[in-house]
Short mmCIF file of C-alpha atoms in Angstrom, two decimals:
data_model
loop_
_atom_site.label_atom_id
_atom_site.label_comp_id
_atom_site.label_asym_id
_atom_site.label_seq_id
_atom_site.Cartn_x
_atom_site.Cartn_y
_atom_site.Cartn_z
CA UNK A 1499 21.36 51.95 -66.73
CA UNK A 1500 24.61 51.72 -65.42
CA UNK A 1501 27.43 49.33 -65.14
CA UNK A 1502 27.89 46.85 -62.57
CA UNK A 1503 31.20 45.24 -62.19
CA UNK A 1504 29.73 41.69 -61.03
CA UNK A 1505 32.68 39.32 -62.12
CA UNK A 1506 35.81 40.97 -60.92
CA UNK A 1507 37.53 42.79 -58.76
CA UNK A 1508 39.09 46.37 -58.75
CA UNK A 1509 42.41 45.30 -57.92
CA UNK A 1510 42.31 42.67 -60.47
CA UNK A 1511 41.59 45.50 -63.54
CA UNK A 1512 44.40 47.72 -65.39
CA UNK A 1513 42.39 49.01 -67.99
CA UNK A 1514 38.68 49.86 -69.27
CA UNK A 1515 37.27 50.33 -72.51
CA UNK A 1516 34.06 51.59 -73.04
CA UNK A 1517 31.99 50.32 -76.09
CA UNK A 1518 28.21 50.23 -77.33
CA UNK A 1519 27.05 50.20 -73.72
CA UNK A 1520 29.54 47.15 -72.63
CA UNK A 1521 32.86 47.65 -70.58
CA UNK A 1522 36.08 45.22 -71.51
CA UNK A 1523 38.19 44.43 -69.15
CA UNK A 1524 42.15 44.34 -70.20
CA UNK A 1525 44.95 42.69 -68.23
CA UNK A 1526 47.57 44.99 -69.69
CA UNK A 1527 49.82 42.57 -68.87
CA UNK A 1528 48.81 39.73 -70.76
CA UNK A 1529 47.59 42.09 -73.30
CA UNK A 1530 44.10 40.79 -73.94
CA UNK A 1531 40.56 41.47 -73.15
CA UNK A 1532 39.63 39.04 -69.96
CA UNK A 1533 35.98 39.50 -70.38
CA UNK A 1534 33.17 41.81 -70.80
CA UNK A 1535 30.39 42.94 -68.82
CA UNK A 1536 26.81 43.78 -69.62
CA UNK A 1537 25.70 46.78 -67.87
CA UNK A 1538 22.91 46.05 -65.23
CA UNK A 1539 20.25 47.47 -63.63
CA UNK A 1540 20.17 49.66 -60.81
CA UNK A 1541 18.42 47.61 -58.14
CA UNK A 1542 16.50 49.83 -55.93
CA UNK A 1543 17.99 47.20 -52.97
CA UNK A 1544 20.89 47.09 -53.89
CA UNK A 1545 22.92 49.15 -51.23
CA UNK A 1546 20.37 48.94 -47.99
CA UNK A 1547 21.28 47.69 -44.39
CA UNK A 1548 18.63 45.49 -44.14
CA UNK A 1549 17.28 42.57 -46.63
CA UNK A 1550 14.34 40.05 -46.30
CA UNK A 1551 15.40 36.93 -48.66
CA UNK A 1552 13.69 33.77 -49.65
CA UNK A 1553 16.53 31.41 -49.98
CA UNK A 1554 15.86 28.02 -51.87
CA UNK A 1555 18.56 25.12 -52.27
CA UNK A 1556 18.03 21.73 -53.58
CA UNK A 1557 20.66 19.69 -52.63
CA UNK A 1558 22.28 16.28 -54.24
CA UNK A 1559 20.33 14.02 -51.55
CA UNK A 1560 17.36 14.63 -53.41
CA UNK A 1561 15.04 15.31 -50.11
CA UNK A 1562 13.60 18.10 -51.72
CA UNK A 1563 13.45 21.77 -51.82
CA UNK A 1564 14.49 23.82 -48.68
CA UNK A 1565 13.17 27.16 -48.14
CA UNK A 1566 14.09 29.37 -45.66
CA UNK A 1567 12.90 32.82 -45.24
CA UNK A 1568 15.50 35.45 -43.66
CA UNK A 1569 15.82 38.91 -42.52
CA UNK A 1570 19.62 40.08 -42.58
CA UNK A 1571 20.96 43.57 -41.09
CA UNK A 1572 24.41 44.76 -41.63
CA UNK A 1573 25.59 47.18 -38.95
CA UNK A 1574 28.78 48.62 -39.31
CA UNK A 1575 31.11 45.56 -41.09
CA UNK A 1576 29.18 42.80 -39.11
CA UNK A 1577 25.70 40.79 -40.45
CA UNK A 1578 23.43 38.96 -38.40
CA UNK A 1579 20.50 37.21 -39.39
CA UNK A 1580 17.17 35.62 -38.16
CA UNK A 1581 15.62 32.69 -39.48
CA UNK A 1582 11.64 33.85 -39.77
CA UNK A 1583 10.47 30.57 -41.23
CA UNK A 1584 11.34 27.63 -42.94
CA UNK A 1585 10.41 24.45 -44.43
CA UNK A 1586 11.62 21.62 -46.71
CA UNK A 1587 8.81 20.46 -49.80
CA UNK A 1588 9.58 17.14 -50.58
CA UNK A 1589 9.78 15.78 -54.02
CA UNK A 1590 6.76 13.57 -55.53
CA UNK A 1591 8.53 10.53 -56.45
CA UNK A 1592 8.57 10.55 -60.61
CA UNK A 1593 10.04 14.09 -60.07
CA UNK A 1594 13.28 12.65 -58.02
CA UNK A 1595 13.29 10.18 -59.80
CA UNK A 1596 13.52 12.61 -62.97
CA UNK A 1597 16.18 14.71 -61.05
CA UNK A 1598 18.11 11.64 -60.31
CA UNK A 1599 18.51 10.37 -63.93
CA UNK A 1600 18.36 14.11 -65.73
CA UNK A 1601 21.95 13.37 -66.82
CA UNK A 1602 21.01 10.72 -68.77
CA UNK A 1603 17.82 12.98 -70.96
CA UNK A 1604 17.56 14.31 -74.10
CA UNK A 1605 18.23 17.70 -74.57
CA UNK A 1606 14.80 18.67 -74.87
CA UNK A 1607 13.49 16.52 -71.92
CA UNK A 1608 16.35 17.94 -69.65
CA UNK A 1609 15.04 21.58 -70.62
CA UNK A 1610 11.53 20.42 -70.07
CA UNK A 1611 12.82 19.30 -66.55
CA UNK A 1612 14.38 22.49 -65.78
CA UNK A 1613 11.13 24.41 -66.77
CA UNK A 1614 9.37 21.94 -64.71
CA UNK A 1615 11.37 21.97 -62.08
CA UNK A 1616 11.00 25.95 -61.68
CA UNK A 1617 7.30 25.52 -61.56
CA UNK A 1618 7.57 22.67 -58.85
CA UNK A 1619 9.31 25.48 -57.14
CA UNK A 1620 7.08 28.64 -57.81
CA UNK A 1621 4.19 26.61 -56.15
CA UNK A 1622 6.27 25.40 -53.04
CA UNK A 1623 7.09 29.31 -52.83
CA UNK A 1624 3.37 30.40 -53.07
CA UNK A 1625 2.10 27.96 -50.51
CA UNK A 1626 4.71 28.80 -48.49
CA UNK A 1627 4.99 32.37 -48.56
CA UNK A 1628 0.62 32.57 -48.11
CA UNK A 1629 1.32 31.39 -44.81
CA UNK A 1630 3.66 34.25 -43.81
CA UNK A 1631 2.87 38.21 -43.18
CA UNK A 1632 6.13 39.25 -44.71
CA UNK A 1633 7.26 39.34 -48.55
CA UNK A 1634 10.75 38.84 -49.22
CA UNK A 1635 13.04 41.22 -51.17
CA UNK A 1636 13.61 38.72 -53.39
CA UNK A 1637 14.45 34.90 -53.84
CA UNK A 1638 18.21 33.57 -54.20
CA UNK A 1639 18.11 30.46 -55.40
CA UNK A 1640 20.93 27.47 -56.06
CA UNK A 1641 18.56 25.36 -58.05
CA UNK A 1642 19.98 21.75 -58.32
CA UNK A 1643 22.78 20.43 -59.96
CA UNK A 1644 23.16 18.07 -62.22
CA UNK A 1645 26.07 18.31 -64.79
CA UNK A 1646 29.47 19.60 -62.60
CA UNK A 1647 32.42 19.08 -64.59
CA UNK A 1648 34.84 22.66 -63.88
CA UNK A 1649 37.61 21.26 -65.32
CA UNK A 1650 35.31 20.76 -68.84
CA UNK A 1651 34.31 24.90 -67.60
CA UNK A 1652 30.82 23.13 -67.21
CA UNK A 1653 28.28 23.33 -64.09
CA UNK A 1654 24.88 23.86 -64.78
CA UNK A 1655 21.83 24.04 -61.41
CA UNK A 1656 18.24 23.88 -63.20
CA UNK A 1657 15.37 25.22 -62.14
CA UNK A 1658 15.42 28.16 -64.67
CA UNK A 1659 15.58 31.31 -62.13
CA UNK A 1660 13.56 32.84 -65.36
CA UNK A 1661 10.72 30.84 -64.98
CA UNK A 1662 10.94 31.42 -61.03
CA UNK A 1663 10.99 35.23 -61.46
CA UNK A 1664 8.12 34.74 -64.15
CA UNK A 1665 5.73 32.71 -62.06
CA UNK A 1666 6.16 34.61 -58.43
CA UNK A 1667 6.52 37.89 -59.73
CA UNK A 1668 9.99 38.30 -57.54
CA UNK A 1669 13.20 39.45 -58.51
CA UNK A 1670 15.84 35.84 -58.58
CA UNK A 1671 19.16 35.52 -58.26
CA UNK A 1672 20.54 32.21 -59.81
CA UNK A 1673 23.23 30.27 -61.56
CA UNK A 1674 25.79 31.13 -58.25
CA UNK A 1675 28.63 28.79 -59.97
CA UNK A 1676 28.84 29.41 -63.32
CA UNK A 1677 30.80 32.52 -63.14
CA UNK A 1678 33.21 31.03 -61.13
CA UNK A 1679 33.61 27.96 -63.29
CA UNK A 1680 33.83 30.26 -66.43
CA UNK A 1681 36.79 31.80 -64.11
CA UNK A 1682 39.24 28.48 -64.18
CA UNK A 1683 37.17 27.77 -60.31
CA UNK A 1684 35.75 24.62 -59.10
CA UNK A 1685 32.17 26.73 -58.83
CA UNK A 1686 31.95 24.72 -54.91
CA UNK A 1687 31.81 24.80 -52.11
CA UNK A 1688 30.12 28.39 -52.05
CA UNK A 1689 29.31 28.68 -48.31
CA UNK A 1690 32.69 29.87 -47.28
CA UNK A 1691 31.67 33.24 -47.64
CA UNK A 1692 28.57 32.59 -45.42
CA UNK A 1693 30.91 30.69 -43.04
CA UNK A 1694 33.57 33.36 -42.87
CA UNK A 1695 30.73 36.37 -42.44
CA UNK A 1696 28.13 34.77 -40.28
CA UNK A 1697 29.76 32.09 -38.29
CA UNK A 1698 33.28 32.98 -38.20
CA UNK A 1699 33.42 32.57 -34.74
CA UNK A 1700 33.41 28.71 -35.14
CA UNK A 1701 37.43 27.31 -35.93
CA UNK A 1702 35.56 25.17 -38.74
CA UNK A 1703 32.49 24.63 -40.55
CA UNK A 1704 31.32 21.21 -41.81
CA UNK A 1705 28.24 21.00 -44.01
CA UNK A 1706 27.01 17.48 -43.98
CA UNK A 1707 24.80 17.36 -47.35
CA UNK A 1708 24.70 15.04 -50.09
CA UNK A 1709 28.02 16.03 -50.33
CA UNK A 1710 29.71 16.91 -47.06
CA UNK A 1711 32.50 20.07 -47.35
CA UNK A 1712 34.84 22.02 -44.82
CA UNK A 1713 35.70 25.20 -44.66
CA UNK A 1714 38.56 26.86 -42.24
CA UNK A 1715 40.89 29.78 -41.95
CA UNK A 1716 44.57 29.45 -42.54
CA UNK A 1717 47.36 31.20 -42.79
CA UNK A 1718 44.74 34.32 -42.69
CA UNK A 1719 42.40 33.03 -45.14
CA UNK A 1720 39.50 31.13 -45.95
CA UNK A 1721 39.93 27.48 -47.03
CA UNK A 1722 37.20 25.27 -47.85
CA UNK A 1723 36.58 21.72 -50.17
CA UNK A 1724 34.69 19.46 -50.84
CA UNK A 1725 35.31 16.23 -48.46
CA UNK A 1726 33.53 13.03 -49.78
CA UNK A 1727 29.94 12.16 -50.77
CA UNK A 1728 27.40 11.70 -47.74
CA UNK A 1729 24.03 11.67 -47.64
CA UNK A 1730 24.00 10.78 -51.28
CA UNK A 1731 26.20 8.10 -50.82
CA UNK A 1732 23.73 6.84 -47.53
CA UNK A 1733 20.64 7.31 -50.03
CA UNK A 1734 21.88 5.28 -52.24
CA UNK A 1735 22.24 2.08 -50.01
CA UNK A 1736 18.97 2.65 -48.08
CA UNK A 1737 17.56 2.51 -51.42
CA UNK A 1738 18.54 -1.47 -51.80
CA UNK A 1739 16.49 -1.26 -48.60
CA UNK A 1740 13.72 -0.02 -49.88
CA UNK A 1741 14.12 3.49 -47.84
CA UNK A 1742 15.03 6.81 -48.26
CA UNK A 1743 17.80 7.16 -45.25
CA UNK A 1744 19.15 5.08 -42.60
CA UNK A 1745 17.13 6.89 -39.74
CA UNK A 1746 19.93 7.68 -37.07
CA UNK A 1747 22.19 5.30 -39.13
CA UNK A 1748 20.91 2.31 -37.02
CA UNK A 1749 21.39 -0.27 -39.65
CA UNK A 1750 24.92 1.05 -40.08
CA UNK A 1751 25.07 0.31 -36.60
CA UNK A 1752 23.99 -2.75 -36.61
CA UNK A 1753 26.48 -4.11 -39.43
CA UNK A 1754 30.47 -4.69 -39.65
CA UNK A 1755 32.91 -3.22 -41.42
CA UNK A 1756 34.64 -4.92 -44.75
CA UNK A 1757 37.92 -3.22 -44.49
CA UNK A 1758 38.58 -4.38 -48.10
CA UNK A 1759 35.75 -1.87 -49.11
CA UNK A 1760 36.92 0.68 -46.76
CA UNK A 1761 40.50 0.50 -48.07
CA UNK A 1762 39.17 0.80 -51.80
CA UNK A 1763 37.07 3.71 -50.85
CA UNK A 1764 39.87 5.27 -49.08
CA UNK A 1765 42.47 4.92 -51.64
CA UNK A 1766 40.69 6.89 -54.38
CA UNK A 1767 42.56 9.39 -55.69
CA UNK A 1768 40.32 12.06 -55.04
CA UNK A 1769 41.42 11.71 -51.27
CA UNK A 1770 45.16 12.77 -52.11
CA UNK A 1771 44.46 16.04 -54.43
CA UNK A 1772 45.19 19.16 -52.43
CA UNK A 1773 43.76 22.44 -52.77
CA UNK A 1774 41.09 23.48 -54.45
CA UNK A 1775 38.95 20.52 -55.13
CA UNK A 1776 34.58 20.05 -55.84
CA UNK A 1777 33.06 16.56 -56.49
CA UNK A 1778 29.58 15.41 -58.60
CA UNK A 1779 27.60 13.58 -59.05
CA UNK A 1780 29.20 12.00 -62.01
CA UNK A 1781 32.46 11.22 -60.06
CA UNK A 1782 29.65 9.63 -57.69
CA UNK A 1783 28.54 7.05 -60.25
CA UNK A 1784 31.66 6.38 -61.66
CA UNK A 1785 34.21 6.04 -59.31
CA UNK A 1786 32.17 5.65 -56.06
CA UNK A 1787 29.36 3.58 -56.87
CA UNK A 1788 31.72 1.31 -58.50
CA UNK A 1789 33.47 0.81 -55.39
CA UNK A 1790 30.07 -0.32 -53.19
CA UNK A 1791 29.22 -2.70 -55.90
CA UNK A 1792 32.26 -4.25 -56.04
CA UNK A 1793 31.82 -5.76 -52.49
CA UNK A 1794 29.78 -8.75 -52.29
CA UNK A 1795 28.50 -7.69 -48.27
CA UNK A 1796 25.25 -7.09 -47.44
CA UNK A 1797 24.06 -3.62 -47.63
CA UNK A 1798 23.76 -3.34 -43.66
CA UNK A 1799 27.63 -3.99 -43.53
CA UNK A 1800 27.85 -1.34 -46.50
CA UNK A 1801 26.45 1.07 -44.66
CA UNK A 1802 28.50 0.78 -41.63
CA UNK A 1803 31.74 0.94 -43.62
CA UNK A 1804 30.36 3.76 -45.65
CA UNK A 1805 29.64 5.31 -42.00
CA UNK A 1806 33.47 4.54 -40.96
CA UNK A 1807 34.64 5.77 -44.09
CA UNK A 1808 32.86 9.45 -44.14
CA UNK A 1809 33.82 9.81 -40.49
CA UNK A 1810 37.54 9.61 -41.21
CA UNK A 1811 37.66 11.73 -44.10
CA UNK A 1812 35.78 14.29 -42.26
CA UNK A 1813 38.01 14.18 -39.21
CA UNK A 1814 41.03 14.00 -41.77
CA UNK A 1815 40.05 17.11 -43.27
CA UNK A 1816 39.41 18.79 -40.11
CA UNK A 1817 42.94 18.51 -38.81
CA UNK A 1818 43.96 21.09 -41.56
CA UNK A 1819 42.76 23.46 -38.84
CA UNK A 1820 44.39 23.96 -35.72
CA UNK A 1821 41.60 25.60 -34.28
CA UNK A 1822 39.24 23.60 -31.69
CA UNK A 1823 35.66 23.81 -32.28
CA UNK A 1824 33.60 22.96 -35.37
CA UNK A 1825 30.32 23.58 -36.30
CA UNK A 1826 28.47 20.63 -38.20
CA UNK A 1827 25.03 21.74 -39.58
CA UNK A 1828 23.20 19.28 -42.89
CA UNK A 1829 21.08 16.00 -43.12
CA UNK A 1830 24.23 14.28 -42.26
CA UNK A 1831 24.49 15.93 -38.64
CA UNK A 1832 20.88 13.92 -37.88
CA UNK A 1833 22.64 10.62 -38.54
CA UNK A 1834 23.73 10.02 -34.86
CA UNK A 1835 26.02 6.84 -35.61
CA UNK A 1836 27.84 8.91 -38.14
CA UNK A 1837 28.06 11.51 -35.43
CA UNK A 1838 29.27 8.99 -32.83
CA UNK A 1839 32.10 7.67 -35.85
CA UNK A 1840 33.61 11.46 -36.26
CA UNK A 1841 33.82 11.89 -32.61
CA UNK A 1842 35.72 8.93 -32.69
CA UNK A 1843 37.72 9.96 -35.08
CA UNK A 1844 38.57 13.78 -34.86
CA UNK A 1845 39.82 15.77 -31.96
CA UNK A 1846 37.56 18.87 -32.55
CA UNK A 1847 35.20 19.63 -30.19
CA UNK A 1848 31.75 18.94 -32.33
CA UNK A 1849 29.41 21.94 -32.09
CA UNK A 1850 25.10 20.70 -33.35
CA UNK A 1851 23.17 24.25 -33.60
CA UNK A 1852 19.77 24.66 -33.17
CA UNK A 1853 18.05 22.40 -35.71
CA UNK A 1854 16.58 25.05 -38.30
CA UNK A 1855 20.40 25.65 -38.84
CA UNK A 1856 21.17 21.73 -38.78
CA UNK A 1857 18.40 21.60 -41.69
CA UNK A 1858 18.58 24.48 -43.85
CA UNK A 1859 21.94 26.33 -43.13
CA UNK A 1860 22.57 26.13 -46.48
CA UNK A 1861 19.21 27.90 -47.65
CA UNK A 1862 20.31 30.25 -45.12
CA UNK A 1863 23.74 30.71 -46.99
CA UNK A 1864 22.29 31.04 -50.56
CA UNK A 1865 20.06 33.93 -49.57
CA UNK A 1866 22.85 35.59 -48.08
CA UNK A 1867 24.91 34.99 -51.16
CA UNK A 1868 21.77 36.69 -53.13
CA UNK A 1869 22.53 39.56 -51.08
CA UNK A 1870 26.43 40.01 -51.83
CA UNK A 1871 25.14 39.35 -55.36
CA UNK A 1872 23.09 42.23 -55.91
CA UNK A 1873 25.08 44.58 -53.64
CA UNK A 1874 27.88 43.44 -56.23
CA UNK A 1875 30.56 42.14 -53.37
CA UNK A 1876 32.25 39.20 -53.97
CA UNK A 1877 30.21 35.88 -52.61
CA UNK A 1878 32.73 33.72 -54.22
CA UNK A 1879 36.58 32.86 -53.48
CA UNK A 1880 39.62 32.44 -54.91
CA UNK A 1881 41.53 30.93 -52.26
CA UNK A 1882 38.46 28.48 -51.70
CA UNK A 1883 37.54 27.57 -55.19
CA UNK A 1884 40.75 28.16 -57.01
CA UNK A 1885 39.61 30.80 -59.59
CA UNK A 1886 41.54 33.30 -61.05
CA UNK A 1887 40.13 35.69 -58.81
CA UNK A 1888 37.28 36.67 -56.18
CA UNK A 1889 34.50 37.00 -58.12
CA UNK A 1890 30.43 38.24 -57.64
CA UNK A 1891 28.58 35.35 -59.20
CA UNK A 1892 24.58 34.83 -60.14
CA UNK A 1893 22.05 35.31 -63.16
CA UNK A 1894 19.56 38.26 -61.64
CA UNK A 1895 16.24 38.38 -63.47
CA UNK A 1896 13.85 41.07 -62.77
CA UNK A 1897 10.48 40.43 -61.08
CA UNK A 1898 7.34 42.37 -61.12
CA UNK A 1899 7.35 42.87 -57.57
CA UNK A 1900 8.09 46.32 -56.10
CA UNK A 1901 9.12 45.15 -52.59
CA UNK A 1902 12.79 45.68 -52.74
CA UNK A 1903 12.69 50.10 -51.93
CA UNK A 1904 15.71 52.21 -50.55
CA UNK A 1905 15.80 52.57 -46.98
#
C-alpha cells in the first residue's frame, strides 16, 4: 500500500501527519486539519503512456447510455486519442421513466434503482465489449445524476461503480463530482480538462447535452459553466407531442415565438450569476418548467421560443471569449434549427466534428478523466468549478481483471 494524494494539490499542503495508515492534511495557516486521505492502491496502470478506456456517461436527456471505447497515448506533455468504437444503449421505457422521477423515491427504491441501474449497464458493457477484439484497461464511468445541489455539498450520479466493477470484472472509476462538491465546487461542468488537453486548439468548446455548457481560456486560464438546459428542456416539450425529440427541430421551425415566454425565460436569475455556476435538474422543474407552463401557446410555438432562447444564451456566453472558432459537439448539435438560431446569433465561427465526437464527446471525456484519476493528476478545476482548489476526483473500485500491466 501506499498513499495517494487524490484530493489535493502539493502546493496547496503545509503540513503532513502520519497516523494509523491515513495522512491529514493541515493548512498551517488556518490551523486545522482540511481532510484526510485513505491510502490507495498501487495500480499497476497507473503511470503508463498508453491507456485503453471504456468510457460510459448517461446524460440528463435520458437517451440512454453512451459508450465509447478509447485508446489514449501521451507523448511527451501532449495526448491524443482514437475513438475504436462506440455506441449509445437506449433505455427501455419503465427504466427512464424510473430515472426521470428517481428524485421523487423512497430511499430504498432509489438504492434499488442505482443497483439496477449498474446492472442495466454491466449488460450494455458485455454485449458491447463481445463484439470488440480489445479489452479496456478499465471503465470510467459518470453514471447519471439525479440529486445536484453543491451549494447543500450534495451531488450524487447512480449507477453504483461497485456493482459495475462486481458484474464485469473491471477496475471503475466513479463518483467524478463528489470530491469537488465536498471541496466548496459546483462538481460541473467536468470536461474542461478534456477541452483544455485534447481540443485546446478550438477558442471554445460548447457541449450541447441535456444541459448545454462552455468552456474557454481567459486571462490564461480555463473557464467553463454551465449555460442553460437543452436537450432536456426540448425532451420535455416533444413529450406533449408524444415524441422523444424534435427531429432537426422542425416543429420549432414551424412555430412563432411568444416573446412574453422568451422574456420570462430570459430574465431568470440564473442568467445574471457570474462565475462559477452548474444547473439540475431540480432548478429544471422548479424554475424552468414553471416558466413553459405558464404560457398558454401551443407546444409548436414553445419549442421555437425555447429554440430562440438556447441560441442566445449560447451565443451570449460565447462572447466571453475573444477567440474565433468554437467547437459544438452533443445531441443538441443534431438539432439543425437550433444550429441555424446560434449562427444567427453569435459571431463565432461554428466548428460540427465528425459525428462519433458530435455523439459521444462526452464518453470520450469521462474516460479520459478515468485516466487523470488513476494517474492521480488533477481532472477537476478550480478556476472552472469554483473549489477551493484543483482537485483529482473519482471512487476507484478494484476489478478482477488483470488487463491494466506496466508498459
Amino acid at each position: 500500500m501506499s498513499v495517494w494524494f487524490c484530493l489535493i494539490q502539493m502546493h496547496a499542503v503545509n503540513k503532513f501527519h502520519k497516523a494509523n495508515g491515513f495522512v491529514f492534511v493541515k493548512d498551517l495557516k488556518k490551523r486545522r486539519i482540511c481532510f484526510c486521505i485513505v491510502p490507495s492502491l498501487n495500480y499497476p496502470c497507473s503511470m503508463k503512456s498508453a491507456y485503453t478506456v471504456l468510457g460510459l456517461m448517461s446524460g440528463t436527456s435520458l437517451d440512454g447510455l453512451d459508450m465509447a471505447l478509447c485508446h489514449f497515448v501521451k507523448t511527451d506533455e501532449h495526448w491524443a486519442y482514437d475513438v475504436m468504437a462506440a455506441q449509445t444503449y437506449p433505455y427501455e421505457d419503465g427504466l427512464r421513466a424510473r430515472l426521470a422521477t428517481a428524485t421523487g423515491l423512497s430511499a430504498y427504491e432509489f438504492v434499488k434503482l442505482d443497483v439496477e441501474l449498474a446492472s442495466v449497464m454491466a449488460g450494455a458493457i458485455g454485449r458491447f465489449l463481445a463484439a470488440q477484439t480489445v479489452v479496456p484497461d478499465f471503465i470510467a464511468s459518470h453514471g447519471h445524476t439525479t440529486f445536484h445541489q453543491p451549494g447543500n455539498r450534495l451531488t450524487v450520479q447512480i449507477g453504483s461503480g461497485a456493482v459495475l466493477a462486481s458484474l464485469t470484472g473491471m477496475t471503475t472509476v466513479c463518483d467524478f463530482r463528489s470530491g469537488d462538491v465536498a471541496l466548496g465546487g459546483q462538481g460541473a461542468p467536468l470536461v474542461p480538462v478534456g477541452d483544455e488537453l485534447l481540443y485546446g486548439h478550438y477558442d471554445a468548446c460548447l457541449n450541447l447535452g441535456g444541459i448545454s455548457n462552455i468552456s474557454f481560456r481567459k486571462d490564461g486560464r480555463r473557464v467553463a459553466f454551465d449555460v442553460s438546459p437543452c436537450n432536456m428542456a426540448f425532451h420535455y416539450l416533444a413529450c406533449r407531442l408524444g415524441l422523444d425529440y424534435d427531429k432537426d427541430g422542425e416543429i420549432a421551425r414551424r412555430g412563432r415565438v411568444d416573446q412574453t415566454l422568451l422574456d420570462a425565460l430570459n430574465g431568470l436569475d440564473y442568467y445574471r450569476s457570474s462565475g462559477a455556476k452548474s444547473l439540475g435538474k431540480e432548478w429544471f422543474d422548479a424554475v424552468f418548467c414553471p416558466c413553459l407552463e405558464a404560457s398558454s401557446r401551443s407546444v409548436t410555438d414553445k419549442l421555437r421560443t425555447l429554440a430562440e432562447h438556447i441560441a442566445m444564451q449560447l451565443a451570449r456566453a460565447s462572447h466571453g471569449n475573444k477567440g474565433e472558432t468554437m467547437l459544438v459537439t452533443g445531441g443538441g448539435a443534431r438539432n439543425v434549427f437550433l444550429m441555424e438560431r446560434l449562427c444567427a446569433h453569435s459571431n463565432k465561427a461554428i466548428v460540427l466534428p465528425d459525428l462519433l465526437t458530435v455523439d459521444f464527446k462526452e464518453a470520450i471525456i469521462f474516460a479520459f478523466l478515468g485516466i487523470l484519476r488513476i494517474r492521480g493528476e488533477a481532472n477537476c478545476l478550480s478556476a472552472v468549478t469554483g473549489a477551493r482548489i484543483d482537485n483529482c476526483g473519482g471512487a476507484v473500485y478494484q476489478g478482477r481483471s488483470k488487463s491494466c500491466e506496466k508498459s
